[in-house]
Tab-separated table of C-alpha atoms in Angstrom:
chain	number	residue	atom	x	y	z
A	1	MET	CA	-2.509	-30.994	-26.746
A	2	ALA	CA	-0.484	-27.834	-25.264
A	3	GLY	CA	-1.132	-24.864	-27.431
A	4	GLY	CA	-3.942	-26.805	-29.592
A	5	ILE	CA	-7.612	-26.325	-29.350
A	6	LEU	CA	-9.642	-27.908	-26.294
A	7	ALA	CA	-12.726	-29.275	-27.366
A	8	PHE	CA	-15.671	-28.310	-24.559
A	9	GLU	CA	-18.711	-30.435	-24.157
A	10	PRO	CA	-21.503	-29.611	-22.320
A	11	SER	CA	-22.269	-31.076	-18.801
A	12	GLN	CA	-24.964	-31.328	-16.483
A	13	ALA	CA	-22.589	-32.655	-13.415
A	14	LYS	CA	-21.572	-31.016	-10.085
A	15	MET	CA	-18.897	-31.064	-8.218
A	16	ARG	CA	-18.240	-29.643	-4.837
A	17	LEU	CA	-14.979	-27.005	-3.935
A	18	LEU	CA	-14.891	-26.653	-0.113
A	19	ASN	CA	-18.861	-25.509	1.475
A	20	ARG	CA	-20.131	-25.189	-2.138
A	21	VAL	CA	-21.356	-27.600	-5.097
A	22	TYR	CA	-20.999	-26.056	-8.515
A	23	GLU	CA	-22.606	-26.811	-11.987
A	24	ILE	CA	-19.890	-27.977	-14.573
A	25	SER	CA	-21.046	-25.851	-17.443
A	26	TYR	CA	-18.721	-27.238	-20.142
A	27	LYS	CA	-15.720	-30.423	-19.815
A	28	ALA	CA	-12.743	-30.951	-21.826
A	29	ASN	CA	-9.859	-33.051	-21.324
A	30	GLY	CA	-6.107	-32.433	-22.355
A	31	GLU	CA	-3.263	-29.821	-21.716
A	32	LEU	CA	-2.620	-26.734	-20.583
A	33	GLN	CA	0.811	-24.297	-20.282
A	34	ILE	CA	0.793	-23.461	-16.200
A	35	GLY	CA	4.931	-21.239	-15.828
A	36	GLN	CA	7.004	-23.595	-17.103
A	37	ASP	CA	5.000	-26.379	-15.483
A	38	ARG	CA	2.158	-28.458	-17.428
A	39	TYR	CA	-1.318	-29.466	-16.691
A	40	CYS	CA	-2.597	-32.584	-18.160
A	41	GLY	CA	-5.845	-33.947	-17.362
A	42	PRO	CA	-9.283	-32.846	-17.427
A	43	ILE	CA	-10.472	-29.178	-17.149
A	44	PHE	CA	-13.326	-27.858	-16.381
A	45	ILE	CA	-15.550	-24.903	-16.268
A	46	LEU	CA	-17.607	-24.071	-13.428
A	47	LYS	CA	-20.802	-21.813	-13.556
A	48	GLY	CA	-20.526	-18.989	-11.139
A	49	PHE	CA	-16.843	-20.080	-9.993
A	50	ASP	CA	-14.294	-17.060	-10.452
A	51	GLY	CA	-10.896	-18.749	-9.954
A	52	ILE	CA	-8.585	-21.032	-10.615
A	53	SER	CA	-8.315	-24.586	-8.897
A	54	ILE	CA	-5.630	-27.669	-9.787
A	55	PRO	CA	-5.854	-30.851	-9.083
A	56	VAL	CA	-2.506	-31.315	-8.160
A	57	GLN	CA	-1.633	-35.183	-8.943
A	58	ASN	CA	-2.057	-33.743	-13.077
A	59	LEU	CA	0.564	-31.231	-12.264
A	60	TYR	CA	3.954	-32.738	-14.223
A	61	ALA	CA	6.653	-30.030	-13.202
A	62	LYS	CA	9.213	-28.718	-15.945
A	63	SER	CA	11.970	-32.322	-15.723
A	64	GLY	CA	8.302	-33.903	-16.523
A	65	ARG	CA	8.171	-35.448	-13.107
A	66	ARG	CA	4.934	-34.762	-11.330
A	67	VAL	CA	6.594	-34.134	-7.513
A	68	LEU	CA	5.800	-31.268	-5.718
A	69	THR	CA	5.664	-29.603	-1.949
A	70	VAL	CA	2.079	-27.666	-1.203
A	71	ASP	CA	2.439	-25.318	1.490
A	72	ILE	CA	-0.448	-23.301	2.553
A	73	ALA	CA	0.477	-21.628	5.943
A	74	ASN	CA	3.614	-19.714	3.576
A	75	GLY	CA	1.148	-19.297	0.208
A	76	ARG	CA	3.788	-21.622	-1.378
A	77	LEU	CA	3.366	-24.339	-4.542
A	78	SER	CA	7.004	-25.660	-5.123
A	79	THR	CA	7.461	-27.989	-8.074
A	80	GLY	CA	10.265	-30.718	-9.176
A	81	VAL	CA	11.494	-30.996	-5.626
A	82	PHE	CA	10.389	-34.034	-3.088
A	83	SER	CA	11.397	-33.275	0.779
A	84	GLU	CA	11.456	-36.042	3.037
A	85	ASN	CA	10.584	-33.663	6.170
A	86	THR	CA	10.033	-36.242	8.367
A	87	GLY	CA	12.084	-38.920	7.464
A	88	LYS	CA	9.027	-41.038	7.861
A	89	CYS	CA	6.966	-41.202	4.214
A	90	TYR	CA	3.152	-42.522	3.731
A	91	ARG	CA	2.064	-44.436	0.658
A	92	LEU	CA	0.406	-42.907	-1.898
A	93	HIS	CA	-1.407	-44.202	-5.249
A	94	ILE	CA	-3.900	-42.541	-7.564
A	95	ASP	CA	-7.364	-44.228	-7.755
A	96	LYS	CA	-8.149	-45.494	-11.204
A	97	LYS	CA	-11.769	-44.773	-10.757
A	98	THR	CA	-12.115	-41.180	-10.004
A	99	GLY	CA	-8.639	-40.152	-10.018
A	100	PHE	CA	-8.307	-38.860	-6.214
A	101	PRO	CA	-4.739	-38.994	-4.617
A	102	VAL	CA	-4.953	-41.419	-1.949
A	103	VAL	CA	-3.370	-41.999	0.850
A	104	LYS	CA	-2.535	-45.086	3.258
A	105	ALA	CA	-3.374	-43.564	6.986
A	106	GLU	CA	-4.017	-44.324	10.250
A	107	VAL	CA	-6.113	-41.817	12.223
A	108	ALA	CA	-6.244	-41.863	16.086
A	109	VAL	CA	-9.021	-40.128	17.692
A	110	SER	CA	-9.595	-39.345	21.272
A	111	CYS	CA	-13.216	-38.553	22.820
A	112	GLN	CA	-13.119	-37.999	26.343
A	113	GLU	CA	-11.994	-41.681	28.734
A	114	ASN	CA	-12.161	-43.719	24.642
A	115	ARG	CA	-9.764	-43.819	21.919
A	116	ALA	CA	-9.831	-44.913	18.602
A	117	VAL	CA	-7.523	-46.265	16.125
A	118	LEU	CA	-8.890	-46.518	12.574
A	119	LYS	CA	-6.913	-47.650	9.981
A	120	GLY	CA	-7.362	-47.359	6.032
A	121	ASN	CA	-6.975	-45.309	3.216
A	122	LEU	CA	-8.024	-41.579	3.458
A	123	ILE	CA	-8.703	-39.357	-0.129
A	124	VAL	CA	-6.546	-36.059	-0.335
A	125	ASP	CA	-9.331	-33.412	-1.036
A	126	PHE	CA	-7.972	-30.068	-1.311
A	127	GLY	CA	-11.878	-28.863	-1.434
A	128	ASN	CA	-12.948	-30.437	1.915
A	129	PRO	CA	-12.790	-27.951	4.753
A	130	MET	CA	-12.787	-31.012	7.626
A	131	LEU	CA	-9.918	-32.027	8.872
A	132	VAL	CA	-11.204	-35.467	8.367
A	133	PHE	CA	-14.425	-36.543	7.181
A	134	LEU	CA	-15.107	-40.097	7.952
A	135	MET	CA	-17.205	-42.943	6.245
A	136	SER	CA	-19.014	-45.024	9.004
A	137	ARG	CA	-19.753	-47.730	6.415
A	138	HIS	CA	-15.717	-48.300	6.715
A	139	LYS	CA	-15.364	-51.291	9.037
A	140	SER	CA	-12.890	-49.782	11.154
A	141	VAL	CA	-15.349	-46.773	11.732
A	142	SER	CA	-18.042	-49.302	12.318
A	143	ARG	CA	-16.469	-51.767	14.746
A	144	ALA	CA	-15.207	-48.229	16.742
A	145	ILE	CA	-18.991	-47.401	16.818
A	146	ARG	CA	-20.447	-50.259	17.554
A	147	ASP	CA	-17.708	-50.916	20.832
A	148	GLY	CA	-18.723	-47.556	21.880
A	149	LYS	CA	-15.225	-45.771	21.055
A	150	ILE	CA	-16.314	-42.876	19.491
A	151	ILE	CA	-19.934	-41.960	19.708
A	152	PRO	CA	-21.624	-40.091	16.821
A	153	GLN	CA	-23.470	-36.571	17.333
A	154	ASP	CA	-26.599	-35.681	15.676
A	155	ALA	CA	-27.067	-32.316	13.802
A	156	ARG	CA	-30.569	-31.453	13.297
A	157	ASP	CA	-32.616	-28.574	11.656
A	158	ALA	CA	-35.432	-26.626	12.973
A	159	ASN	CA	-37.714	-29.003	12.214
A	160	GLY	CA	-35.835	-31.451	14.329
A	161	ASN	CA	-34.883	-33.843	11.461
A	162	VAL	CA	-31.337	-35.147	11.918
A	163	VAL	CA	-29.295	-33.829	8.838
A	164	ALA	CA	-25.876	-34.299	9.531
A	165	GLN	CA	-24.109	-36.900	11.587
A	166	GLY	CA	-20.635	-35.531	13.033
A	167	ILE	CA	-17.477	-36.895	16.507
A	168	TYR	CA	-16.258	-34.102	18.720
A	169	ALA	CA	-12.761	-35.317	19.073
A	170	GLU	CA	-10.569	-34.358	22.031
A	171	SER	CA	-7.380	-34.806	20.072
A	172	VAL	CA	-7.071	-36.128	16.738
A	173	THR	CA	-3.396	-38.249	15.067
A	174	VAL	CA	-3.209	-38.123	11.509
A	175	CYS	CA	-0.234	-38.906	9.571
A	176	GLY	CA	1.982	-38.236	12.295
A	177	GLN	CA	0.010	-34.678	12.973
A	178	GLU	CA	-1.900	-34.221	16.471
A	179	TYR	CA	-4.750	-31.966	16.749
A	180	ASN	CA	-6.915	-30.828	19.842
A	181	GLY	CA	-10.473	-29.891	19.771
A	182	VAL	CA	-11.516	-31.338	16.314
A	183	SER	CA	-14.556	-31.467	14.481
A	184	ILE	CA	-14.657	-34.593	12.449
A	185	GLY	CA	-17.386	-35.405	9.360
A	186	LEU	CA	-19.067	-38.628	9.405
A	187	THR	CA	-21.722	-40.339	6.834
A	188	GLY	CA	-22.624	-43.198	5.928
A	189	LYS	CA	-24.761	-42.168	2.949
A	190	MET	CA	-21.605	-42.372	0.130
A	191	THR	CA	-21.692	-45.923	-0.300
A	192	SER	CA	-19.666	-45.624	-3.759
A	193	ILE	CA	-16.511	-44.468	-1.358
A	194	LYS	CA	-14.743	-47.746	0.256
A	195	GLU	CA	-12.222	-45.496	1.457
A	196	LEU	CA	-11.500	-44.519	5.643
A	197	GLY	CA	-12.543	-40.954	4.595
A	198	PHE	CA	-11.395	-37.767	3.292
A	199	LEU	CA	-8.286	-36.016	4.564
A	200	GLY	CA	-9.247	-32.068	4.426
A	201	MET	CA	-7.528	-28.712	3.895
A	202	PRO	CA	-6.566	-27.957	7.806
A	203	PHE	CA	-4.042	-31.107	7.546
A	204	PHE	CA	-2.314	-28.642	4.678
A	205	SER	CA	-2.114	-26.393	7.391
A	206	SER	CA	1.701	-28.109	7.540
A	207	ALA	CA	4.313	-28.290	4.503
A	208	VAL	CA	3.028	-31.451	2.719
A	209	ALA	CA	5.338	-32.990	-0.195
A	210	PHE	CA	3.813	-35.479	-2.979
A	211	ASP	CA	5.959	-37.769	-5.145
A	212	PHE	CA	3.035	-39.047	-7.437
A	213	ASP	CA	5.366	-40.568	-9.789
A	214	ASN	CA	6.624	-42.951	-6.944
A	215	GLY	CA	3.755	-42.991	-4.576
A	216	LEU	CA	4.995	-41.312	-1.751
A	217	MET	CA	3.801	-38.379	0.679
A	218	SER	CA	5.741	-36.466	3.457
A	219	VAL	CA	4.844	-33.748	5.948
A	220	ARG	CA	6.792	-31.708	8.283
A	221	GLN	CA	5.886	-32.178	11.677
A	222	MET	CA	4.189	-29.223	13.802
A	223	PRO	CA	3.374	-28.868	17.374
A	224	ALA	CA	0.184	-30.239	18.025
A	225	MET	CA	-2.509	-27.570	16.316
A	226	GLU	CA	-5.683	-26.140	18.241
């Protein structure tokens, strides 16, 4: 509760933020006042993490609405106002199992002479450093690989063992935003993830507005990005 005492419990779970995995030392569930806004949801204390990270889907404006705009390029987070930056909105929902925001998306990938259009849901992940990270088990991705429209490339360690896979795309268009010269992550190991993949931090170089109450996401269109 706001102004109350949070009951923290020890935890042995882990959490990934950008390029690092942190141990969760303690966890609680409750409410925090952040300026004029409120955060309501799970609260974690991470071992070795010096800072604050907020899942934006759990942030409530003074009006009580979960409406905000993330503008990382200009270092701003605005709450309480939803701006339809493009005139086109994308459907958004919160996954009941994980609590992650999930957006219905289309990802067009161009690799040399080949082009694949991948359709599915992307998890909005502010902790992912890649523009797009795809699940190779998803039917749209596995079909594109089978048909030779996208060709996975192996990353190997010093002993020659494959440690990761990825795709280098000459261009990628996601939610109407085009990017050039993009490395895309690819994995088949995360079997619990049924979505197309993750939508990571580089996507938010454009201002993105969220209306979690009404299930909408809007993106400010920018010129093609390198």
